[in-house]
PDB file of C-alpha atoms in Angstrom:
ATOM      1  CA  MET I 249      -1.551 -23.014 163.939  1.00  0.00           C
ATOM      2  CA  ALA I 250      -5.342 -22.999 164.273  1.00  0.00           C
ATOM      3  CA  PHE I 251      -6.710 -22.606 167.653  1.00  0.00           C
ATOM      4  CA  ASP I 252      -9.580 -25.063 168.211  1.00  0.00           C
ATOM      5  CA  CYS I 253     -10.223 -24.440 171.879  1.00  0.00           C
ATOM      6  CA  THR I 254     -10.468 -28.039 173.085  1.00  0.00           C
ATOM      7  CA  ASP I 255      -7.697 -27.365 175.447  1.00  0.00           C
ATOM      8  CA  HIS I 256      -7.818 -23.919 176.939  1.00  0.00           C
ATOM      9  CA  ARG I 257      -4.298 -24.319 178.349  1.00  0.00           C
ATOM     10  CA  LYS I 258      -3.060 -23.918 174.748  1.00  0.00           C
ATOM     11  CA  PHE I 259      -4.510 -20.507 174.347  1.00  0.00           C
ATOM     12  CA  PRO I 260      -1.589 -18.502 175.762  1.00  0.00           C
ATOM     13  CA  THR I 261       0.787 -20.128 173.411  1.00  0.00           C
ATOM     14  CA  TRP I 262      -1.631 -19.654 170.404  1.00  0.00           C
ATOM     15  CA  LYS I 263      -2.106 -16.010 171.394  1.00  0.00           C
ATOM     16  CA  PHE I 264       1.666 -15.448 171.446  1.00  0.00           C
ATOM     17  CA  LYS I 265       1.948 -16.871 167.906  1.00  0.00           C
ATOM     18  CA  PHE I 266      -0.960 -15.092 166.697  1.00  0.00           C
ATOM     19  CA  THR I 267       0.174 -11.755 167.850  1.00  0.00           C
ATOM     20  CA  ASN I 268       3.595 -12.335 166.642  1.00  0.00           C
ATOM     21  CA  TYR I 269       2.265 -13.197 163.094  1.00  0.00           C
ATOM     22  CA  VAL I 270      -0.047 -10.230 162.901  1.00  0.00           C
ATOM     23  CA  CYS I 271       2.418  -7.779 164.337  1.00  0.00           C
ATOM     24  CA  GLY I 272       4.959  -9.022 161.975  1.00  0.00           C
ATOM     25  CA  ALA I 273       2.717  -8.098 159.106  1.00  0.00           C
ATOM     26  CA  PHE I 274       1.280  -4.945 160.722  1.00  0.00           C
ATOM     27  CA  PRO I 275       3.517  -3.537 163.378  1.00  0.00           C
ATOM     28  CA  GLU I 276       1.013  -0.863 164.343  1.00  0.00           C
ATOM     29  CA  ALA I 277      -1.470  -3.706 165.371  1.00  0.00           C
ATOM     30  CA  GLU I 278       0.447  -4.553 168.500  1.00  0.00           C
ATOM     31  CA  SER I 279      -0.968  -1.483 170.301  1.00  0.00           C
ATOM     32  CA  ALA I 280      -4.511  -2.100 168.907  1.00  0.00           C
ATOM     33  CA  LEU I 281      -4.350  -5.838 170.110  1.00  0.00           C
ATOM     34  CA  GLY I 282      -3.037  -4.892 173.670  1.00  0.00           C
ATOM     35  CA  ARG I 283      -5.648  -2.245 174.140  1.00  0.00           C
ATOM     36  CA  ALA I 284      -8.590  -4.435 172.679  1.00  0.00           C
ATOM     37  CA  ARG I 285      -7.508  -7.284 174.951  1.00  0.00           C
ATOM     38  CA  ALA I 286      -7.777  -5.148 178.239  1.00  0.00           C
ATOM     39  CA  GLN I 287     -10.953  -3.581 177.143  1.00  0.00           C
ATOM     40  CA  GLU I 288     -13.973  -4.679 179.517  1.00  0.00           C
ATOM     41  CA  GLU I 289     -16.832  -3.394 177.240  1.00  0.00           C
ATOM     42  CA  SER I 290     -17.549  -4.226 173.554  1.00  0.00           C
ATOM     43  CA  ILE I 291     -15.518  -2.634 171.103  1.00  0.00           C
ATOM     44  CA  THR I 292     -17.119  -0.611 168.380  1.00  0.00           C
ATOM     45  CA  MET I 293     -15.343   0.964 165.463  1.00  0.00           C
ATOM     46  CA  ALA I 294     -16.199   4.527 167.098  1.00  0.00           C
ATOM     47  CA  LEU I 295     -14.765   3.472 170.351  1.00  0.00           C
ATOM     48  CA  ALA I 296     -11.597   2.059 168.769  1.00  0.00           C
ATOM     49  CA  GLU I 297     -11.035   5.198 166.647  1.00  0.00           C
ATOM     50  CA  ARG I 298     -11.502   7.254 169.931  1.00  0.00           C
ATOM     51  CA  GLU I 299      -9.287   4.974 171.918  1.00  0.00           C
ATOM     52  CA  LEU I 300      -6.673   4.521 169.320  1.00  0.00           C
ATOM     53  CA  PRO I 301      -6.285   7.991 167.790  1.00  0.00           C
ATOM     54  CA  ASP I 302      -2.525   7.318 167.266  1.00  0.00           C
ATOM     55  CA  LEU I 303      -3.302   4.610 164.717  1.00  0.00           C
ATOM     56  CA  ASP I 304      -3.728   5.814 161.122  1.00  0.00           C
ATOM     57  CA  ASN I 305      -6.348   3.387 159.975  1.00  0.00           C
ATOM     58  CA  VAL I 306      -8.087   1.389 162.897  1.00  0.00           C
ATOM     59  CA  LEU I 307     -10.724  -0.062 160.443  1.00  0.00           C
ATOM     60  CA  SER I 308      -8.025  -1.574 158.164  1.00  0.00           C
ATOM     61  CA  ILE I 309      -6.303  -3.122 161.204  1.00  0.00           C
ATOM     62  CA  SER I 310      -9.386  -4.451 162.655  1.00  0.00           C
ATOM     63  CA  ARG I 311     -10.466  -6.164 159.323  1.00  0.00           C
ATOM     64  CA  GLN I 312      -6.959  -7.653 158.911  1.00  0.00           C
ATOM     65  CA  VAL I 313      -7.096  -9.176 162.453  1.00  0.00           C
ATOM     66  CA  TYR I 314     -10.646 -10.404 161.598  1.00  0.00           C
ATOM     67  CA  THR I 315      -9.445 -12.197 158.459  1.00  0.00           C
ATOM     68  CA  ALA I 316      -6.378 -13.817 160.399  1.00  0.00           C
ATOM     69  CA  LEU I 317      -8.762 -14.881 163.121  1.00  0.00           C
ATOM     70  CA  ALA I 318     -11.234 -16.383 160.729  1.00  0.00           C
ATOM     71  CA  ALA I 319      -8.367 -18.426 159.241  1.00  0.00           C
ATOM     72  CA  LEU I 320      -6.639 -19.407 162.328  1.00  0.00           C
ATOM     73  CA  THR I 321      -9.555 -20.541 164.631  1.00  0.00           C
ATOM     74  CA  ASP I 322     -11.644 -23.646 164.667  1.00  0.00           C
ATOM     75  CA  ASN I 323     -14.694 -24.895 166.664  1.00  0.00           C
ATOM     76  CA  GLU I 324     -16.073 -22.639 169.458  1.00  0.00           C
ATOM     77  CA  ALA I 325     -13.277 -20.063 168.751  1.00  0.00           C
ATOM     78  CA  LEU I 326     -14.286 -19.817 165.052  1.00  0.00           C
ATOM     79  CA  SER I 327     -18.028 -19.664 166.012  1.00  0.00           C
ATOM     80  CA  MET I 328     -17.145 -16.585 168.181  1.00  0.00           C
ATOM     81  CA  VAL I 329     -15.358 -15.018 165.300  1.00  0.00           C
ATOM     82  CA  MET I 330     -18.274 -15.590 162.877  1.00  0.00           C
ATOM     83  CA  ASN I 331     -20.639 -14.237 165.277  1.00  0.00           C
ATOM     84  CA  THR I 332     -18.909 -10.964 165.871  1.00  0.00           C
ATOM     85  CA  PRO I 333     -20.842  -8.159 163.875  1.00  0.00           C
ATOM     86  CA  ALA I 334     -19.271  -6.037 161.066  1.00  0.00           C
ATOM     87  CA  ARG I 335     -16.057  -8.091 160.743  1.00  0.00           C
ATOM     88  CA  ASN I 336     -14.637  -6.290 163.822  1.00  0.00           C
ATOM     89  CA  GLY I 337     -11.357  -7.919 164.454  1.00  0.00           C
ATOM     90  CA  LEU I 338     -10.530  -6.033 167.563  1.00  0.00           C
ATOM     91  CA  GLU I 339     -14.028  -7.091 169.166  1.00  0.00           C
ATOM     92  CA  CYS I 340     -13.208 -10.689 168.002  1.00  0.00           C
ATOM     93  CA  TRP I 341      -9.930 -10.533 169.837  1.00  0.00           C
ATOM     94  CA  ARG I 342     -11.342  -8.936 172.859  1.00  0.00           C
ATOM     95  CA  ARG I 343     -13.959 -11.848 173.258  1.00  0.00           C
ATOM     96  CA  LEU I 344     -11.463 -14.585 172.603  1.00  0.00           C
ATOM     97  CA  ASN I 345      -9.185 -13.427 175.243  1.00  0.00           C
ATOM     98  CA  LYS I 346     -12.056 -12.876 177.683  1.00  0.00           C
ATOM     99  CA  ARG I 347     -13.364 -16.409 177.058  1.00  0.00           C
ATOM    100  CA  PHE I 348     -10.077 -18.416 176.955  1.00  0.00           C
ATOM    101  CA  ASP I 349      -7.667 -16.307 179.002  1.00  0.00           C
ATOM    102  CA  PRO I 350      -9.759 -14.150 181.443  1.00  0.00           C
ATOM    103  CA  GLN I 351      -6.751 -12.584 183.028  1.00  0.00           C
ATOM    104  CA  THR I 352      -7.874  -8.930 182.833  1.00  0.00           C
ATOM    105  CA  ALA I 353      -5.912  -5.921 184.262  1.00  0.00           C
ATOM    106  CA  GLY I 354      -8.442  -5.531 187.048  1.00  0.00           C
ATOM    107  CA  ARG I 355      -7.940  -9.104 188.258  1.00  0.00           C
ATOM    108  CA  LYS I 356      -4.183  -8.761 188.121  1.00  0.00           C
ATOM    109  CA  LYS I 357      -4.351  -5.549 190.007  1.00  0.00           C
ATOM    110  CA  ASN I 358      -6.621  -7.188 192.645  1.00  0.00           C
ATOM    111  CA  ALA I 359      -4.358 -10.230 193.070  1.00  0.00           C
ATOM    112  CA  MET I 360      -1.262  -7.904 193.422  1.00  0.00           C
ATOM    113  CA  HIS I 361      -3.156  -5.853 195.948  1.00  0.00           C
ATOM    114  CA  GLY I 362      -3.970  -8.994 198.015  1.00  0.00           C
ATOM    115  CA  VAL I 363      -0.219 -10.137 198.061  1.00  0.00           C
ATOM    116  CA  LEU I 364       1.188  -6.584 198.824  1.00  0.00           C
ATOM    117  CA  ASN I 365      -1.419  -5.734 201.575  1.00  0.00           C
ATOM    118  CA  VAL I 366      -1.373  -8.536 203.962  1.00  0.00           C
ATOM    119  CA  SER I 367      -2.803  -8.036 207.438  1.00  0.00           C
ATOM    120  CA  SER I 368      -0.485  -7.937 210.378  1.00  0.00           C
ATOM    121  CA  VAL I 369      -0.453 -11.025 212.763  1.00  0.00           C
ATOM    122  CA  ALA I 370       0.730 -11.811 216.039  1.00  0.00           C
ATOM    123  CA  LEU I 371       4.468 -13.219 216.035  1.00  0.00           C
ATOM    124  CA  LYS I 372       3.257 -16.342 217.798  1.00  0.00           C
ATOM    125  CA  ASP I 373       0.851 -17.054 214.959  1.00  0.00           C
ATOM    126  CA  LEU I 374       3.686 -17.024 212.304  1.00  0.00           C
TER     127      LEU I 374
END
């Protein structure tokens, strides 16, 4: 199940499997992974604890995510995990998603805005 990043199209499937795997072992990690993925700036432990006050032990979840990512990635993805400071699994998750699946909330919102707010045209131009 390791993601080796040679085919970026496989990332969404791998991401689903990874999330399912981690959340099966740590149900409280689902919220943390979702919020980390949507975060635009780097995630520090102080930020994670402030943004995720409902989680009892953010540091423990982040370390578990780091351990799983280190075991389940290869090549460039593994290099990204290895180069994330302080075994910060939530920051690794954010970086991997930004690199291999850059669909952020802001981009989705802008795309939806473009679809819903069409300009008016003359009937003859339709």
